[in-house]
PDB file of C-alpha atoms and ligand atoms in Angstrom:
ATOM      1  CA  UNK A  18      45.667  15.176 -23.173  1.00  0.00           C
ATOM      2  CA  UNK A  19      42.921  14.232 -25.007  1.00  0.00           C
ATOM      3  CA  UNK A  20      41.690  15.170 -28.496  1.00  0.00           C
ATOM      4  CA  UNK A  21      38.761  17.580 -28.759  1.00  0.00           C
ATOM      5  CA  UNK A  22      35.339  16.719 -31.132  1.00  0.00           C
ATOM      6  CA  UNK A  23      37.054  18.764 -33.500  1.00  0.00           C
ATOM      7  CA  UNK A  24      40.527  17.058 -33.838  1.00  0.00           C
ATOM      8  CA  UNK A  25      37.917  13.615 -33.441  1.00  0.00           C
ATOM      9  CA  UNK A  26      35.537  14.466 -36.730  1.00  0.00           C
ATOM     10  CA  UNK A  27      38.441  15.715 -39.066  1.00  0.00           C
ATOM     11  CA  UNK A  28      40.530  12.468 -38.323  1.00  0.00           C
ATOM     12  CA  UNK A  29      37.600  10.175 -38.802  1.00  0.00           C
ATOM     13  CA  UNK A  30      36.560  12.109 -42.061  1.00  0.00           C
ATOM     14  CA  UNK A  31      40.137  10.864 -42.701  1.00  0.00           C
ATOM     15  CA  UNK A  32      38.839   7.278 -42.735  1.00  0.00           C
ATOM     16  CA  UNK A  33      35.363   8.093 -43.847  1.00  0.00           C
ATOM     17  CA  UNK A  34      34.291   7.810 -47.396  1.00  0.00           C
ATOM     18  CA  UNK A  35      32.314  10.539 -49.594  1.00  0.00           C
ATOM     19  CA  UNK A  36      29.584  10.514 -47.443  1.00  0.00           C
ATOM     20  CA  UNK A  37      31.013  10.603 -44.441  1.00  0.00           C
ATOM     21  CA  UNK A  38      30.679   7.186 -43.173  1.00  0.00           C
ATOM     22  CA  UNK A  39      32.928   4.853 -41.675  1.00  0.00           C
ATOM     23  CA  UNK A  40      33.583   1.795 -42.227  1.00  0.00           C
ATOM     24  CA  UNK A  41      31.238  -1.354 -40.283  1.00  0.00           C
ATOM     25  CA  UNK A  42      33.367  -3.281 -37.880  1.00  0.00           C
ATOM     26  CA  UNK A  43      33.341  -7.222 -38.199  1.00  0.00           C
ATOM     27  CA  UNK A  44      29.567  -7.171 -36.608  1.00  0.00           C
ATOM     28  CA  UNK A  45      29.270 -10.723 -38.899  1.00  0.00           C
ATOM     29  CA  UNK A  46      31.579 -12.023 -36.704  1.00  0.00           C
ATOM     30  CA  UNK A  47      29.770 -11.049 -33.509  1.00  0.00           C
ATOM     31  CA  UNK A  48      27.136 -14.021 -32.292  1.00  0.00           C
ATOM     32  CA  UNK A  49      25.273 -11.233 -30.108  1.00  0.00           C
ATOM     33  CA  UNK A  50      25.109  -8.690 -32.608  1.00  0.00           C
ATOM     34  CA  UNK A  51      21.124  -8.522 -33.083  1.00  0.00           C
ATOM     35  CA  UNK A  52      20.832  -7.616 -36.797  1.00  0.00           C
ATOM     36  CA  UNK A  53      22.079  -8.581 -40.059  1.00  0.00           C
ATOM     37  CA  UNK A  54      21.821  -7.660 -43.853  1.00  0.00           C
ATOM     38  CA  UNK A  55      22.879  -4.909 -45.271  1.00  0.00           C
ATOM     39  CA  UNK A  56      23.588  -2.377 -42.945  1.00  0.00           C
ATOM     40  CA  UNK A  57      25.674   0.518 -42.888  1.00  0.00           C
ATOM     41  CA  UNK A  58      27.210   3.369 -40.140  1.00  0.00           C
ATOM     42  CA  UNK A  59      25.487   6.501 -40.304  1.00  0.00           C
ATOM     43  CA  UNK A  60      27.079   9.456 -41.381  1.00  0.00           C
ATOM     44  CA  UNK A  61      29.270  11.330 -38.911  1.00  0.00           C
ATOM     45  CA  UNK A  62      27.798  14.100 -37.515  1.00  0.00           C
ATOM     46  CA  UNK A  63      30.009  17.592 -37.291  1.00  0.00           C
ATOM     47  CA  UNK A  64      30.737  18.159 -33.454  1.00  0.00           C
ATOM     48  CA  UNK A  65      27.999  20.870 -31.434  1.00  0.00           C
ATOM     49  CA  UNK A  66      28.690  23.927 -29.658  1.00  0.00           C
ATOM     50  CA  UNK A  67      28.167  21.964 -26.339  1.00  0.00           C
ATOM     51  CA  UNK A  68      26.492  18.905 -25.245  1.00  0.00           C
ATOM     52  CA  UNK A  69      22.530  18.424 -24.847  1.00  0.00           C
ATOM     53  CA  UNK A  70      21.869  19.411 -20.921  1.00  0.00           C
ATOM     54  CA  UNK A  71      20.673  16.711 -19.053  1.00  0.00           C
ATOM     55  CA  UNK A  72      17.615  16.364 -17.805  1.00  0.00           C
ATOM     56  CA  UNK A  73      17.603  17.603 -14.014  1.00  0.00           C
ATOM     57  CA  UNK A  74      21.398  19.667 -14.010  1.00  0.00           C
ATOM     58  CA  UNK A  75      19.337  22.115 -11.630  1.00  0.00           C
ATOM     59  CA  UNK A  76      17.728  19.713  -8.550  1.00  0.00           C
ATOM     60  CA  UNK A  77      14.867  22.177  -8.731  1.00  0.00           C
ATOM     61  CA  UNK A  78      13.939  20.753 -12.492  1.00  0.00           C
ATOM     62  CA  UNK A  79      14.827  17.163 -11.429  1.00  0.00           C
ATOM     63  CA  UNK A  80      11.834  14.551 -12.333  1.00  0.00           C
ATOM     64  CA  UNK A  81      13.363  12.008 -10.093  1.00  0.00           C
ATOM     65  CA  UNK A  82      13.646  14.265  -6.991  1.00  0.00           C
ATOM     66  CA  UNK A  83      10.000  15.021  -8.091  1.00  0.00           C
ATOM     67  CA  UNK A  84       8.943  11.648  -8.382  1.00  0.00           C
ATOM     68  CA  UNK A  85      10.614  10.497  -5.244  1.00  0.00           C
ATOM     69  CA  UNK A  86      10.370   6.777  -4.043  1.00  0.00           C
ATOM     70  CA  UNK A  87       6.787   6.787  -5.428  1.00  0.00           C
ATOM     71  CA  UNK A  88       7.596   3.885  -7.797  1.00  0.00           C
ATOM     72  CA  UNK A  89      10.195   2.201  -5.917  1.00  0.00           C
ATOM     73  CA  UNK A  90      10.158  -1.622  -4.962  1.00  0.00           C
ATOM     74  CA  UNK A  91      13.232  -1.519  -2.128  1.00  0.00           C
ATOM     75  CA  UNK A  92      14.489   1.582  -0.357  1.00  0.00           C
ATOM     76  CA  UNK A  93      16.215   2.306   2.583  1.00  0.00           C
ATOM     77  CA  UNK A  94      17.387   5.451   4.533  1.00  0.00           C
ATOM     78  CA  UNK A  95      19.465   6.801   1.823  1.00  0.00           C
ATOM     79  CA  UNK A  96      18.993   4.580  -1.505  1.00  0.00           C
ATOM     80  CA  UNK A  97      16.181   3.247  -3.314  1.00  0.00           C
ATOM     81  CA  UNK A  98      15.783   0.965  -6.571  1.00  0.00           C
ATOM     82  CA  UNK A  99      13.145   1.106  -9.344  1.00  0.00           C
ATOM     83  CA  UNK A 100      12.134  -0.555 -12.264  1.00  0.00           C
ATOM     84  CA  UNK A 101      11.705   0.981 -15.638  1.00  0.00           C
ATOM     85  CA  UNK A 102       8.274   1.762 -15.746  1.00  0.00           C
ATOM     86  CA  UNK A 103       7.005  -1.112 -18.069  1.00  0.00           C
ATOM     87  CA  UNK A 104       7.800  -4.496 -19.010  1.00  0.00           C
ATOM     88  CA  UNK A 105      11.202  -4.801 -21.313  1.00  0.00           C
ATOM     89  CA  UNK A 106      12.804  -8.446 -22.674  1.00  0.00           C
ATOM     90  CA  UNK A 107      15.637  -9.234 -20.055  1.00  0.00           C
ATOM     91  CA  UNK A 108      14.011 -10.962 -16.841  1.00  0.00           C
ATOM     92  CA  UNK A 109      15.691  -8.032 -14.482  1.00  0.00           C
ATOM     93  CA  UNK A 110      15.813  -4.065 -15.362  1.00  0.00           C
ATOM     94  CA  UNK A 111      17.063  -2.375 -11.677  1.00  0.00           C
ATOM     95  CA  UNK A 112      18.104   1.375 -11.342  1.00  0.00           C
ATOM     96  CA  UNK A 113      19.282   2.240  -8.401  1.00  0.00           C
ATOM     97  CA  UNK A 114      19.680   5.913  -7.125  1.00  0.00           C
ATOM     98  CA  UNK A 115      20.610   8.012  -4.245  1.00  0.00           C
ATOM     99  CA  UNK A 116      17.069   9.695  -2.528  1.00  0.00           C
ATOM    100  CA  UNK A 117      19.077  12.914  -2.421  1.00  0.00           C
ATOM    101  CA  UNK A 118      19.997  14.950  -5.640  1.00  0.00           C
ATOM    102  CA  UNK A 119      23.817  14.174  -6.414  1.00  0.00           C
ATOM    103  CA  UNK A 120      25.979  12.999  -9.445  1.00  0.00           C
ATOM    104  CA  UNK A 121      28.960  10.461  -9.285  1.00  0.00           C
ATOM    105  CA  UNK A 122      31.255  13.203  -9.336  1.00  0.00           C
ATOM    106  CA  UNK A 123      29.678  15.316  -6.363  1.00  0.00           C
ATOM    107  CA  UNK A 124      28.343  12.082  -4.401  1.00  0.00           C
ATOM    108  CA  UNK A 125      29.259  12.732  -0.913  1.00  0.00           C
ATOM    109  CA  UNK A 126      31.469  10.185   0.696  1.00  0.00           C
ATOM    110  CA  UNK A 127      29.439   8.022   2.947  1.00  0.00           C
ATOM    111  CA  UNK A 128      27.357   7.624   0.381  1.00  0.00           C
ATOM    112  CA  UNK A 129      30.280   6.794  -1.817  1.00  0.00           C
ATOM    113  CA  UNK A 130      31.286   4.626   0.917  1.00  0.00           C
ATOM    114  CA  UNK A 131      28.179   2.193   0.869  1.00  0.00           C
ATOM    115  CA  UNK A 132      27.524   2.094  -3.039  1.00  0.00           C
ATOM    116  CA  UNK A 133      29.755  -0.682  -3.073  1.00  0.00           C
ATOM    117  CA  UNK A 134      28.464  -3.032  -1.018  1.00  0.00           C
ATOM    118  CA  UNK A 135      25.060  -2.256  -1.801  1.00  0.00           C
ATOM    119  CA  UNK A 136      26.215  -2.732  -5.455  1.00  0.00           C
ATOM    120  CA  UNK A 137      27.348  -6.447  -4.417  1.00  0.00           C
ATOM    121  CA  UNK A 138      23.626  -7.084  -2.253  1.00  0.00           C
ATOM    122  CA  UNK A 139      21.274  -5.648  -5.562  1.00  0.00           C
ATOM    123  CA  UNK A 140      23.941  -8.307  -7.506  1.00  0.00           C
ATOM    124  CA  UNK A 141      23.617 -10.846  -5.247  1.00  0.00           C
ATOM    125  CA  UNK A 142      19.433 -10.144  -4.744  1.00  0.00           C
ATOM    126  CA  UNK A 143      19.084 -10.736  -8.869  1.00  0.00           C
ATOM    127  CA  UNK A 144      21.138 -13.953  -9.430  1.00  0.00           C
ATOM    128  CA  UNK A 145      19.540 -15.532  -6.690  1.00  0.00           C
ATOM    129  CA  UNK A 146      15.926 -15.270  -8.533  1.00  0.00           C
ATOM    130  CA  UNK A 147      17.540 -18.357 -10.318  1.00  0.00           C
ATOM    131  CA  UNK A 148      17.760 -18.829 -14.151  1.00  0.00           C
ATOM    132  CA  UNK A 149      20.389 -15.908 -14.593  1.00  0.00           C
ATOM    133  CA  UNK A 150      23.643 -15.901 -16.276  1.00  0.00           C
ATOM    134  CA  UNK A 151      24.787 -12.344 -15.518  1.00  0.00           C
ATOM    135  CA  UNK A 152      23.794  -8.927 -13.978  1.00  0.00           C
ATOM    136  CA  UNK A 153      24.997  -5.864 -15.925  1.00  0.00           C
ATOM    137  CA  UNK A 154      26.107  -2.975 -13.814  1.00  0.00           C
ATOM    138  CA  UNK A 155      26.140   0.343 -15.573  1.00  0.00           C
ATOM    139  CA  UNK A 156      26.000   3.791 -15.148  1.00  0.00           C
ATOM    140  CA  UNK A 157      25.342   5.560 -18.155  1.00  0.00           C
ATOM    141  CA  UNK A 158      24.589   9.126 -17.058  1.00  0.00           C
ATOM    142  CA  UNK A 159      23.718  10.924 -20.353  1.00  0.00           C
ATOM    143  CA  UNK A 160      19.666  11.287 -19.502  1.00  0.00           C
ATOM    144  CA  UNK A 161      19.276  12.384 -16.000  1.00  0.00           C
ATOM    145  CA  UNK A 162      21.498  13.796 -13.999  1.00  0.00           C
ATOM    146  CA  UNK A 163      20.586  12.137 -10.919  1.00  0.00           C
ATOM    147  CA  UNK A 164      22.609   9.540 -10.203  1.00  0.00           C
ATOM    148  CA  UNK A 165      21.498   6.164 -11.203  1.00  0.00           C
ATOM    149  CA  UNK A 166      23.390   2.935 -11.532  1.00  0.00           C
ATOM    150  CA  UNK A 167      21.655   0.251 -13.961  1.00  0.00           C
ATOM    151  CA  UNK A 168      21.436  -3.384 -13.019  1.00  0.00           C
ATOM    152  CA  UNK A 169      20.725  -5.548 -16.131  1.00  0.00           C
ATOM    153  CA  UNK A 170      19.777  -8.641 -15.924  1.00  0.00           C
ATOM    154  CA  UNK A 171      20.744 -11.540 -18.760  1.00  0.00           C
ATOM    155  CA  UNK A 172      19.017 -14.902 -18.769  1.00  0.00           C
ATOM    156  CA  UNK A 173      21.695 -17.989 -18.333  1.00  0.00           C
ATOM    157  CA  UNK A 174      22.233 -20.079 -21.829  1.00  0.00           C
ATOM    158  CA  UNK A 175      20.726 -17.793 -24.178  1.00  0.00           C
ATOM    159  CA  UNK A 176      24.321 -16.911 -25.470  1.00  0.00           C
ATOM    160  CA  UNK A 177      23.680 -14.279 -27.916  1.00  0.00           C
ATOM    161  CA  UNK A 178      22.959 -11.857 -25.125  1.00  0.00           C
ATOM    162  CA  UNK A 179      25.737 -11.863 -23.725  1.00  0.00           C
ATOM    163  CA  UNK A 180      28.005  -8.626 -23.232  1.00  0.00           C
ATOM    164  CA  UNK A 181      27.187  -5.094 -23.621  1.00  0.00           C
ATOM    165  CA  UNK A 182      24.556  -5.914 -26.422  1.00  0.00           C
ATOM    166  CA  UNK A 183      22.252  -6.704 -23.876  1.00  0.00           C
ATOM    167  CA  UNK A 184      20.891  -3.898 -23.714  1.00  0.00           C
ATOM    168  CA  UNK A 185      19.727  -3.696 -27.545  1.00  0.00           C
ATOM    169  CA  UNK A 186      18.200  -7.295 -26.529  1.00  0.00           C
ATOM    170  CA  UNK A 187      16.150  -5.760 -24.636  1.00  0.00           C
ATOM    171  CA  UNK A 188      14.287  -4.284 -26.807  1.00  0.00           C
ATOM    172  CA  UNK A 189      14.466  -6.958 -28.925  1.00  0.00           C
ATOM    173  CA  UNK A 190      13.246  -9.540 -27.001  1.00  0.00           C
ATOM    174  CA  UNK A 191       9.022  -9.558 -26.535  1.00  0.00           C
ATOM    175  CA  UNK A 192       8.485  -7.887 -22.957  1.00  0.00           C
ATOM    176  CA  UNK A 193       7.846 -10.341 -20.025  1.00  0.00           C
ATOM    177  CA  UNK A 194       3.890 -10.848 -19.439  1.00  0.00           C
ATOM    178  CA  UNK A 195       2.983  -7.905 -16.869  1.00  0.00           C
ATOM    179  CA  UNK A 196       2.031 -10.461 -14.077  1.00  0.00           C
ATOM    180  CA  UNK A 197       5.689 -12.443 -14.308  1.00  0.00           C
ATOM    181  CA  UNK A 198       7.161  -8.924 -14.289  1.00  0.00           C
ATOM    182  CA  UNK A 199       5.291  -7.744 -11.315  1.00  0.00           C
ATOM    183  CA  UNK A 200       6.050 -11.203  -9.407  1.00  0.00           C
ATOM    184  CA  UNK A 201       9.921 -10.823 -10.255  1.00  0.00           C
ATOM    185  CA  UNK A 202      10.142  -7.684  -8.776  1.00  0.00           C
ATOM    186  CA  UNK A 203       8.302  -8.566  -5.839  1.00  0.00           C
ATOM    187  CA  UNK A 204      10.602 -11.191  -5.171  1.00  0.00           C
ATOM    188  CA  UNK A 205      13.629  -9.059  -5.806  1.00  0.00           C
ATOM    189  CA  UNK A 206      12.225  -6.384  -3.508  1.00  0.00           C
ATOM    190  CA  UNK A 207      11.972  -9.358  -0.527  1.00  0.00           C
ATOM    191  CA  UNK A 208      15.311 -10.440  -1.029  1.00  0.00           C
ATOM    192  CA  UNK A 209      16.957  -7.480  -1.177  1.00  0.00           C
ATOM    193  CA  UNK A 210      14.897  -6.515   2.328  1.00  0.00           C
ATOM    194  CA  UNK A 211      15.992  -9.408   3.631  1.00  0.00           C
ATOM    195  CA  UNK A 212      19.475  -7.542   3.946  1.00  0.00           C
ATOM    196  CA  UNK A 213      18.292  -4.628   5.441  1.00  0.00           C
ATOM    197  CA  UNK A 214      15.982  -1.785   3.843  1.00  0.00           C
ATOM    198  CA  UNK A 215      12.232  -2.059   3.516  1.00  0.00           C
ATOM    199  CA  UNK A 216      10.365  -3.949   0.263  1.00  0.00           C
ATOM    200  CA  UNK A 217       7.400  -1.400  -1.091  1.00  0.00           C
ATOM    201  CA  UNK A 218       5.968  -4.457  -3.100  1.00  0.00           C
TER     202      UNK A 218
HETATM  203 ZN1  LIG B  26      17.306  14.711  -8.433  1.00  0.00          ZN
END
């Protein structure tokens, strides 16, 4: 049992004050938190009527069935991975996604069956570029609904991007020079063809 948006907002009104915000956690405390100053939550917003639909529920509105493999750097049979489509601060951005139109929940098995591995190869592929302390795997499926499994990559000994706020450095950090980006990817598109699939780069 779980509690609905409803039972959610009245019980963190609860802890809110008059203007409906709650209280900061210890984000002082927190090396990789990227800001500070004065900074507050924002207000609590009352729960909607149902959630924002994502972009592509029906296959036939789906921008990355439309888009296909077109900017891809590996693929193979069934998978391919892309970058996002410019420059961004962490030395590795990697989305991988099925090439036919499913979600987690309605993935069919074989394909279920080799996201693992090929989870552990992209992994593998990105730390050994060198100079990398640790590849973020995430799926965060609120956007598209096409599948797509994120593979962010931190820099070794820069420790305030470490952990889940690495993906606010990101943005943070000045984008890599186009030429560095296009050469990582290139490379990462090699190695990962070097363990089957084909490199578009
Ligand atoms: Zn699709």
């Amino acid at each position: 049992m779980v509690e609905s948006a409803e039972e959610i907002y009245q019980r963190a009104l609860r802890a809110a004050d008059t203007q409906g915000r709650l209280p900061m956690p210890p984000v002082g405390e927190w090396d990789t938190f990227p800001f500070e100053g004065d900074i507050r939550t924002r207000p609590l917003t009352p729960p909607t009527e149902a959630d924002r639909p994502r972009t592509g529920e029906d296959p036939a509105d789906c921008w990355r069935c439309q888009q296909g493999t077109s900017d891809a750097i590996w693929s193979d049979e069934r998978w391919f991975v892309s970058p996002l489509p410019k420059p961004s601060g962490l030395p590795v951005v990697a989305i991988l996604y099925p090439r036919a139109h499913h979600d987690l929940g309605d993935m069919p098995r074989h394909l279920v069956a080799e996201l693992g591995p090929l989870i552990q190869r992209i992994e593998r592929a990105i730390v050994s570029l060198g100079e990398i302390g640790r590849v973020h795997v995430c799926r965060w499926g609120d956007g598209s609904a096409h599948f797509h499994m994120w593979f962010m990559a931190r820099t070794a000994r820069l420790p305030q991007t470490v952990g889940s706020l690495a993906a606010i450095w990101d943005d943070i950090l000045p984008p890599l020079p186009e030429n560095l980006w296009r050469e990582t990817l290139a490379d990462l598109a090699r190695r990962l063809a070097a363990t089957g699939g084909t490199s578009h780069l």
